[in-house]
Tab-separated table of C-alpha atoms in Angstrom:
chain	number	residue	atom	x	y	z
B	1150	MET	CA	-174.559	87.460	175.301
B	1151	THR	CA	-178.207	86.800	176.100
B	1152	ARG	CA	-179.098	86.132	172.460
B	1153	LEU	CA	-176.350	83.525	172.054
B	1154	MET	CA	-177.028	81.858	175.383
B	1155	GLY	CA	-180.725	81.558	174.671
B	1156	SER	CA	-180.134	80.007	171.270
B	1157	VAL	CA	-177.476	77.626	172.548
B	1158	CYS	CA	-179.564	76.538	175.521
B	1159	LEU	CA	-182.517	75.839	173.250
B	1160	LEU	CA	-180.294	73.847	170.931
B	1161	TYR	CA	-178.769	71.939	173.819
B	1162	ALA	CA	-182.144	71.026	175.265
B	1163	LEU	CA	-183.314	69.715	171.910
B	1164	SER	CA	-180.030	67.973	171.203
B	1165	LEU	CA	-180.314	65.854	174.327
B	1166	ALA	CA	-183.625	64.508	173.098
B	1167	ALA	CA	-182.346	63.861	169.575
B	1168	ASN	CA	-178.768	62.890	170.559
B	1169	ALA	CA	-177.841	65.715	168.236
B	1170	GLN	CA	-174.256	66.850	168.658
B	1171	PHE	CA	-172.684	65.580	171.880
B	1172	LEU	CA	-173.313	62.514	174.003
B	1173	ASN	CA	-173.855	63.248	177.667
B	1174	THR	CA	-170.260	62.319	178.493
B	1175	ASP	CA	-169.303	62.305	182.177
B	1176	GLN	CA	-166.070	62.411	184.181
B	1177	LYS	CA	-165.865	58.633	184.381
B	1178	ASP	CA	-165.928	58.348	180.581
B	1179	VAL	CA	-163.272	61.051	180.288
B	1180	GLY	CA	-161.009	59.219	182.730
B	1181	LYS	CA	-161.449	55.980	180.800
B	1182	ILE	CA	-160.451	57.661	177.538
B	1183	LYS	CA	-157.531	59.506	179.129
B	1184	ASN	CA	-155.997	56.371	180.627
B	1185	SER	CA	-156.692	53.952	177.774
B	1186	THR	CA	-154.962	53.183	174.515
B	1187	LEU	CA	-156.933	54.781	171.674
B	1188	LEU	CA	-157.459	52.302	168.840
B	1189	LEU	CA	-158.161	53.580	165.352
B	1190	VAL	CA	-160.397	51.051	163.647
B	1191	LEU	CA	-158.993	50.758	160.121
B	1192	GLU	CA	-161.932	49.868	157.927
B	1193	GLU	CA	-161.681	46.846	155.636
B	1194	PRO	CA	-163.652	46.020	152.484
B	1195	ASP	CA	-166.620	43.740	153.065
B	1196	PRO	CA	-165.937	40.490	151.171
B	1197	LYS	CA	-169.593	40.215	150.149
B	1198	ILE	CA	-169.597	43.704	148.630
B	1199	VAL	CA	-166.257	43.054	146.914
B	1200	SER	CA	-167.615	39.856	145.388
B	1201	LYS	CA	-170.810	41.522	144.211
B	1202	LEU	CA	-169.149	44.607	142.727
B	1203	SER	CA	-166.249	42.757	141.107
B	1204	LYS	CA	-168.647	40.690	139.023
B	1205	LYS	CA	-170.967	43.445	137.815
B	1206	TYR	CA	-169.504	46.857	138.656
B	1207	PRO	CA	-165.677	46.907	138.521
B	1208	LYS	CA	-165.571	50.734	138.499
B	1209	ALA	CA	-167.806	50.830	141.551
B	1210	LEU	CA	-165.446	48.385	143.253
B	1211	GLU	CA	-162.568	50.808	142.694
B	1212	ASP	CA	-164.621	53.638	144.161
B	1213	TYR	CA	-165.661	51.507	147.131
B	1214	GLN	CA	-162.073	50.587	147.951
B	1215	ALA	CA	-160.942	54.207	147.495
B	1216	GLN	CA	-163.555	55.479	149.982
B	1217	ILE	CA	-162.317	53.045	152.631
B	1218	ALA	CA	-158.660	53.883	151.993
B	1219	GLY	CA	-159.459	57.609	152.089
B	1220	ARG	CA	-161.332	57.453	155.373
B	1221	ASN	CA	-158.527	55.448	156.966
B	1222	PHE	CA	-155.914	57.888	155.670
B	1223	ALA	CA	-157.854	60.950	156.860
B	1224	LEU	CA	-158.496	59.717	160.384
B	1225	ARG	CA	-154.989	58.358	160.844
B	1226	TYR	CA	-153.538	61.697	159.735
B	1227	ALA	CA	-155.828	63.599	162.119
B	1228	LEU	CA	-154.836	61.463	165.086
B	1229	GLU	CA	-151.112	61.502	164.326
B	1230	ASN	CA	-151.033	65.277	163.932
B	1231	HIS	CA	-153.782	66.656	166.190
B	1232	TRP	CA	-154.492	64.232	169.040
B	1233	ASP	CA	-152.681	64.672	172.364
B	1234	PHE	CA	-155.414	64.099	174.955
B	1235	SER	CA	-154.083	60.624	175.703
B	1236	ASP	CA	-150.586	59.209	175.362
B	1237	LYS	CA	-151.099	55.973	173.453
B	1238	VAL	CA	-152.650	55.618	170.006
B	1239	GLU	CA	-152.606	52.449	167.923
B	1240	PHE	CA	-153.888	51.639	164.443
B	1241	HIS	CA	-155.438	48.232	163.798
B	1242	PRO	CA	-157.680	46.572	161.202
B	1243	GLU	CA	-161.275	46.024	162.281
B	1244	ALA	CA	-160.862	42.384	163.304
B	1245	THR	CA	-157.796	43.057	165.469
B	1246	ALA	CA	-159.277	46.194	167.036
B	1247	PHE	CA	-162.532	44.519	168.019
B	1248	ASP	CA	-160.647	41.506	169.362
B	1249	LEU	CA	-158.481	43.748	171.569
B	1250	ILE	CA	-161.452	45.680	172.917
B	1251	GLU	CA	-163.221	42.408	173.728
B	1252	LYS	CA	-160.250	40.836	175.481
B	1253	LYS	CA	-158.963	43.949	177.263
B	1254	PRO	CA	-161.952	46.281	177.706
B	1255	ASP	CA	-160.254	48.154	180.553
B	1256	GLU	CA	-157.203	49.045	178.467
B	1257	TYR	CA	-158.625	50.168	175.118
B	1258	VAL	CA	-161.169	52.508	173.563
B	1259	LEU	CA	-162.053	52.694	169.872
B	1260	ILE	CA	-162.283	55.688	167.569
B	1261	SER	CA	-164.125	55.315	164.284
B	1262	PHE	CA	-166.463	56.930	161.797
B	1263	GLY	CA	-170.090	55.946	161.986
B	1264	GLN	CA	-173.658	56.548	160.832
B	1265	TYR	CA	-173.047	56.936	157.103
B	1266	LEU	CA	-174.971	54.716	154.717
B	1267	GLU	CA	-173.531	51.553	153.231
B	1268	TYR	CA	-171.436	52.317	150.159
B	1269	GLU	CA	-173.857	50.583	147.813
B	1270	ARG	CA	-176.429	53.285	148.547
B	1271	ILE	CA	-174.250	56.395	148.398
B	1272	GLY	CA	-171.064	55.256	146.698
B	1273	LEU	CA	-171.996	56.415	143.225
B	1274	VAL	CA	-173.024	59.937	144.215
B	1275	ASN	CA	-171.217	62.758	142.406
B	1276	GLY	CA	-170.006	66.083	143.731
B	1277	SER	CA	-171.377	69.305	142.270
B	1278	ASP	CA	-168.626	69.182	139.622
B	1279	GLY	CA	-170.017	65.940	138.206
B	1280	HIS	CA	-167.116	63.801	139.393
B	1281	PRO	CA	-167.455	61.036	142.016
B	1282	ALA	CA	-167.951	62.302	145.547
B	1283	GLY	CA	-165.457	61.582	148.280
B	1284	TRP	CA	-162.174	59.803	147.734
B	1285	SER	CA	-160.674	58.385	144.544
B	1286	VAL	CA	-157.306	57.135	143.356
B	1287	ALA	CA	-155.459	59.431	140.931
B	1288	PRO	CA	-153.579	58.026	137.914
B	1289	ASN	CA	-150.323	58.363	139.883
B	1290	GLY	CA	-151.781	56.145	142.620
B	1291	GLU	CA	-152.323	58.915	145.173
B	1292	LEU	CA	-155.572	59.296	147.080
B	1293	THR	CA	-157.436	62.494	146.196
B	1294	TYR	CA	-160.605	64.038	147.596
B	1295	ASN	CA	-163.262	65.855	145.582
B	1296	PRO	CA	-163.808	69.156	147.471
B	1297	THR	CA	-167.226	69.659	145.855
B	1298	THR	CA	-168.509	66.642	147.797
B	1299	LYS	CA	-169.833	68.969	150.530
B	1300	TYR	CA	-172.128	70.603	147.983
B	1301	THR	CA	-173.849	67.294	147.279
B	1302	VAL	CA	-177.290	66.284	148.497
B	1303	LEU	CA	-177.016	62.959	150.291
B	1304	SER	CA	-180.596	62.377	151.410
B	1305	LYS	CA	-180.053	63.926	154.803
B	1306	GLU	CA	-177.330	61.434	155.724
B	1307	ILE	CA	-175.014	62.261	158.621
B	1308	THR	CA	-171.583	60.959	159.611
B	1309	THR	CA	-170.162	60.930	163.121
B	1310	LEU	CA	-166.751	60.538	164.684
B	1311	GLU	CA	-167.090	58.491	167.841
B	1312	ILE	CA	-165.031	57.130	170.718
B	1313	SER	CA	-166.451	54.008	172.354
B	1314	ASP	CA	-165.679	50.932	174.373
B	1315	THR	CA	-168.616	48.553	174.652
B	1316	LYS	CA	-170.842	51.626	174.293
B	1317	PRO	CA	-170.497	55.115	172.788
B	1318	LEU	CA	-168.581	57.465	175.105
B	1319	VAL	CA	-168.414	60.710	173.120
B	1320	SER	CA	-169.257	61.634	169.543
B	1321	VAL	CA	-169.521	64.616	167.211
B	1322	PHE	CA	-171.112	65.121	163.807
B	1323	LEU	CA	-169.007	65.868	160.737
B	1324	PRO	CA	-169.525	68.366	157.892
B	1325	SER	CA	-169.939	65.711	155.167
B	1326	ALA	CA	-171.198	62.151	154.867
B	1327	TYR	CA	-167.868	61.466	153.138
B	1328	PRO	CA	-165.151	62.406	155.689
B	1329	SER	CA	-162.392	64.530	154.149
B	1330	LEU	CA	-158.919	65.213	155.552
B	1331	PRO	CA	-159.847	68.588	157.140
B	1332	GLY	CA	-163.196	67.069	158.129
B	1333	ALA	CA	-161.425	64.346	160.084
B	1334	VAL	CA	-159.198	66.954	161.758
B	1335	TYR	CA	-162.298	68.991	162.636
B	1336	GLY	CA	-163.827	65.900	164.263
B	1337	VAL	CA	-160.705	65.002	166.230
B	1338	GLN	CA	-160.305	68.580	167.458
B	1339	GLN	CA	-163.965	68.721	168.504
B	1340	LEU	CA	-163.680	65.494	170.491
B	1341	GLN	CA	-160.449	66.620	172.101
B	1342	TYR	CA	-161.796	70.057	173.029
B	1343	LEU	CA	-164.845	68.524	174.721
B	1344	LEU	CA	-162.722	66.035	176.630
B	1345	GLN	CA	-160.239	68.710	177.720
B	1346	TYR	CA	-163.098	70.901	178.926
B	1347	LEU	CA	-164.490	68.091	181.079
B	1348	ALA	CA	-161.062	67.038	182.341
B	1349	ALA	CA	-160.055	70.578	183.354
B	1350	ASP	CA	-162.416	70.757	186.338
B	1351	GLU	CA	-164.602	68.221	188.116
B	1352	GLU	CA	-167.347	70.839	188.156
B	1353	ASN	CA	-167.433	70.978	184.348
B	1354	LYS	CA	-170.446	69.096	182.999
B	1355	MET	CA	-172.028	68.759	179.573
B	1356	SER	CA	-175.030	70.607	180.981
B	1357	LYS	CA	-172.695	73.595	181.510
B	1358	PHE	CA	-171.067	73.410	178.099
B	1359	PRO	CA	-173.338	76.023	176.482
B	1360	LYS	CA	-172.105	78.454	179.137
B	1361	GLN	CA	-168.513	77.665	178.164
B	1362	ILE	CA	-169.285	78.475	174.525
B	1363	GLU	CA	-170.762	81.772	175.656
B	1364	GLU	CA	-167.633	82.584	177.672
B	1365	ASP	CA	-165.338	81.726	174.754
B	1366	ASN	CA	-167.298	83.726	172.187
B	1367	PRO	CA	-165.645	87.134	172.855
B	1368	GLU	CA	-162.320	85.678	171.685
B	1369	LEU	CA	-163.796	85.484	168.189
B	1370	LYS	CA	-163.105	89.183	167.689
B	1371	ASP	CA	-159.378	88.378	167.780
B	1372	ARG	CA	-159.616	85.867	164.933
B	1373	VAL	CA	-160.216	86.297	161.229
B	1374	LEU	CA	-163.402	84.355	160.531
B	1375	LEU	CA	-163.053	82.256	157.369
B	1376	ILE	CA	-166.238	81.234	155.581
B	1377	ASP	CA	-166.487	79.114	152.459
B	1378	GLN	CA	-167.751	81.491	149.786
B	1379	ASN	CA	-169.940	78.671	148.424
B	1380	ASP	CA	-171.793	78.505	151.745
B	1381	VAL	CA	-172.925	82.126	151.521
B	1382	ASP	CA	-176.149	83.331	149.935
B	1383	PRO	CA	-175.296	85.067	146.618
B	1384	ARG	CA	-177.213	88.136	147.784
B	1385	VAL	CA	-174.677	88.759	150.569
B	1386	VAL	CA	-172.158	91.397	149.462
B	1387	ALA	CA	-168.730	90.878	151.019
B	1388	GLU	CA	-167.966	94.601	151.086
B	1389	GLU	CA	-171.077	95.257	153.165
B	1390	LEU	CA	-170.449	92.619	155.834
B	1391	ALA	CA	-168.841	95.133	158.195
B	1392	GLU	CA	-172.295	96.611	158.724
B	1393	VAL	CA	-173.589	93.362	160.227
B	1394	TYR	CA	-170.420	91.603	161.434
B	1395	PRO	CA	-167.910	94.006	163.053
B	1396	TYR	CA	-164.986	91.576	163.370
B	1397	PRO	CA	-162.544	90.449	160.637
B	1398	VAL	CA	-164.196	88.082	158.150
B	1399	GLN	CA	-163.201	86.674	154.773
B	1400	LEU	CA	-165.292	84.768	152.242
B	1401	VAL	CA	-162.754	82.411	150.722
B	1402	ASP	CA	-162.159	79.415	148.523
B	1403	PRO	CA	-162.479	76.204	150.604
B	1404	ALA	CA	-158.781	75.498	149.988
B	1405	VAL	CA	-157.936	78.450	152.264
B	1406	ILE	CA	-159.937	76.944	155.119
B	1407	ARG	CA	-158.374	73.544	154.488
B	1408	GLU	CA	-154.899	75.046	154.828
B	1409	ALA	CA	-155.797	76.893	158.052
B	1410	ILE	CA	-157.163	73.680	159.595
B	1411	LEU	CA	-154.262	71.443	158.609
B	1412	THR	CA	-151.625	73.950	159.765
B	1413	ARG	CA	-153.473	74.874	162.977
B	1414	ASP	CA	-153.229	78.543	162.083
B	1415	ALA	CA	-154.109	80.445	165.263
B	1416	ARG	CA	-154.963	83.591	163.321
B	1417	TYR	CA	-158.191	82.045	162.113
B	1418	ALA	CA	-161.535	80.694	163.151
B	1419	TYR	CA	-163.761	79.060	160.577
B	1420	LEU	CA	-167.419	78.205	160.161
B	1421	GLN	CA	-168.708	74.728	159.441
B	1422	ILE	CA	-172.274	73.938	158.480
B	1423	VAL	CA	-172.862	70.558	160.083
B	1424	SER	CA	-175.899	68.346	159.612
B	1425	THR	CA	-177.400	67.270	162.932
B	1426	PRO	CA	-180.546	65.203	163.517
B	1427	GLY	CA	-183.923	66.916	163.472
B	1428	GLU	CA	-187.328	65.457	164.111
B	1429	ARG	CA	-187.744	64.016	160.591
B	1430	GLY	CA	-184.397	64.580	158.958
B	1431	SER	CA	-181.220	66.589	159.214
B	1432	ILE	CA	-180.986	70.239	160.212
B	1433	ASP	CA	-178.125	72.620	159.471
B	1434	THR	CA	-176.119	73.710	162.503
B	1435	HIS	CA	-173.588	76.550	162.308
B	1436	VAL	CA	-170.412	75.851	164.258
B	1437	ILE	CA	-167.565	78.378	164.545
B	1438	VAL	CA	-164.312	76.913	165.833
B	1439	ASP	CA	-160.689	77.931	166.261
B	1440	ALA	CA	-158.440	76.579	163.517
B	1441	ALA	CA	-155.646	75.977	166.017
B	1442	ASP	CA	-157.379	73.805	168.594
B	1443	GLY	CA	-161.080	73.389	167.814
B	1444	LYS	CA	-162.311	75.712	170.571
B	1445	ILE	CA	-165.993	76.392	169.956
B	1446	TYR	CA	-167.008	80.047	169.700
B	1447	TYR	CA	-170.514	79.577	168.348
B	1448	TYR	CA	-172.909	76.646	168.034
B	1449	VAL	CA	-176.444	77.433	166.900
B	1450	THR	CA	-179.036	76.056	164.524
B	1451	PRO	CA	-180.443	79.260	162.979
B	1452	GLY	CA	-184.216	79.406	163.116
B	1453	LEU	CA	-184.437	76.177	165.101
B	1454	GLY	CA	-187.805	75.515	166.626
B	1455	VAL	CA	-189.535	72.505	168.099
B	1456	GLY	CA	-190.408	70.159	165.247
B	1457	SER	CA	-187.812	71.580	162.850
B	1458	TYR	CA	-186.821	69.276	160.041
B	1459	SER	CA	-185.803	69.323	156.405
B	1460	ALA	CA	-188.137	67.019	154.535
B	1461	LEU	CA	-187.305	68.189	151.025
B	1462	ILE	CA	-183.942	69.482	149.874
B	1463	SER	CA	-183.789	71.794	146.871
B	1464	ASP	CA	-180.209	72.840	147.524
B	1465	TYR	CA	-177.212	71.179	149.153
B	1466	ARG	CA	-177.828	73.084	152.374
B	1467	THR	CA	-179.189	76.344	153.698
B	1468	ARG	CA	-176.920	79.196	152.590
B	1469	ILE	CA	-175.603	81.718	155.126
B	1470	LYS	CA	-177.675	84.876	154.974
B	1471	GLU	CA	-177.110	88.384	156.305
B	1472	ARG	CA	-179.202	87.691	159.378
B	1473	HIS	CA	-176.898	84.794	160.263
B	1474	PHE	CA	-173.850	87.083	160.246
B	1475	LYS	CA	-175.676	89.352	162.678
B	1476	SER	CA	-176.044	86.464	165.117
B	1477	TYR	CA	-172.347	85.540	164.980
B	1478	ALA	CA	-171.372	88.962	166.340
B	1479	VAL	CA	-172.408	88.656	169.965
B	1480	ASP	CA	-172.041	91.725	172.190
């Protein structure tokens, strides 16, 4: 327990300075969210970008429009299937949503993605398979997502999922700069778990949240831990993991984790490597959550120290090594 608590407390102290993972949400903010109508801001293409791309880059225009449609689809799905913290959820285009929040600030809060770069800077990035990253439209007209997007270097860019009114109320960081369907569900579950924790007891504060993670950690032994096999250092031998991680663990294709997330399979927990802000760039944070409800069992930036940053990236992210597995198994 002591090892986890020390690491989490260090991370929490640094995160407050860098606004790293969670805003310092209080009971008043929670009450506002609970009693308001949650508005999903449906993104719309920027007319200036459409005009520019349509003249010179018609393929890029298709990609730009697909990214917007994909993000809207992912977040709407996540809210319709995984959000129950508040009773009322509405879906509005940007102009309508912002108009409502301006006219009735006491009745509405917004939920939206944020902090990714403008499309013109990252829209033409490819996944590790050489195909365009993020969302695209298949020949049959269906939206599809390139799962190799997460293995793409995006210049330390980070995407958030945020609830706000006239100011940010609560936010979490997502696994990819291009939000996927399971990534949107992950974000919604994280927000909801934090809000439920605060709402459960007036004594619960964000300053006490690391202690809650510590108390939840023993439940991890009752879950099969799913880890994307592409996130693991090639030198880690699956058959030898029992020597360093005594609980059930499986190194799997990312499609297995996707299925567990979307079906809320209570048999599983899964690990996400999430980019959070460091002093001069992004740093990789390991987050282990329950596939059913987003309960956090582990939240640590391995090897984090004051001044940590990633200035140069030679790989898409830091792979999970044997020593990391040792830290997941807390006594």
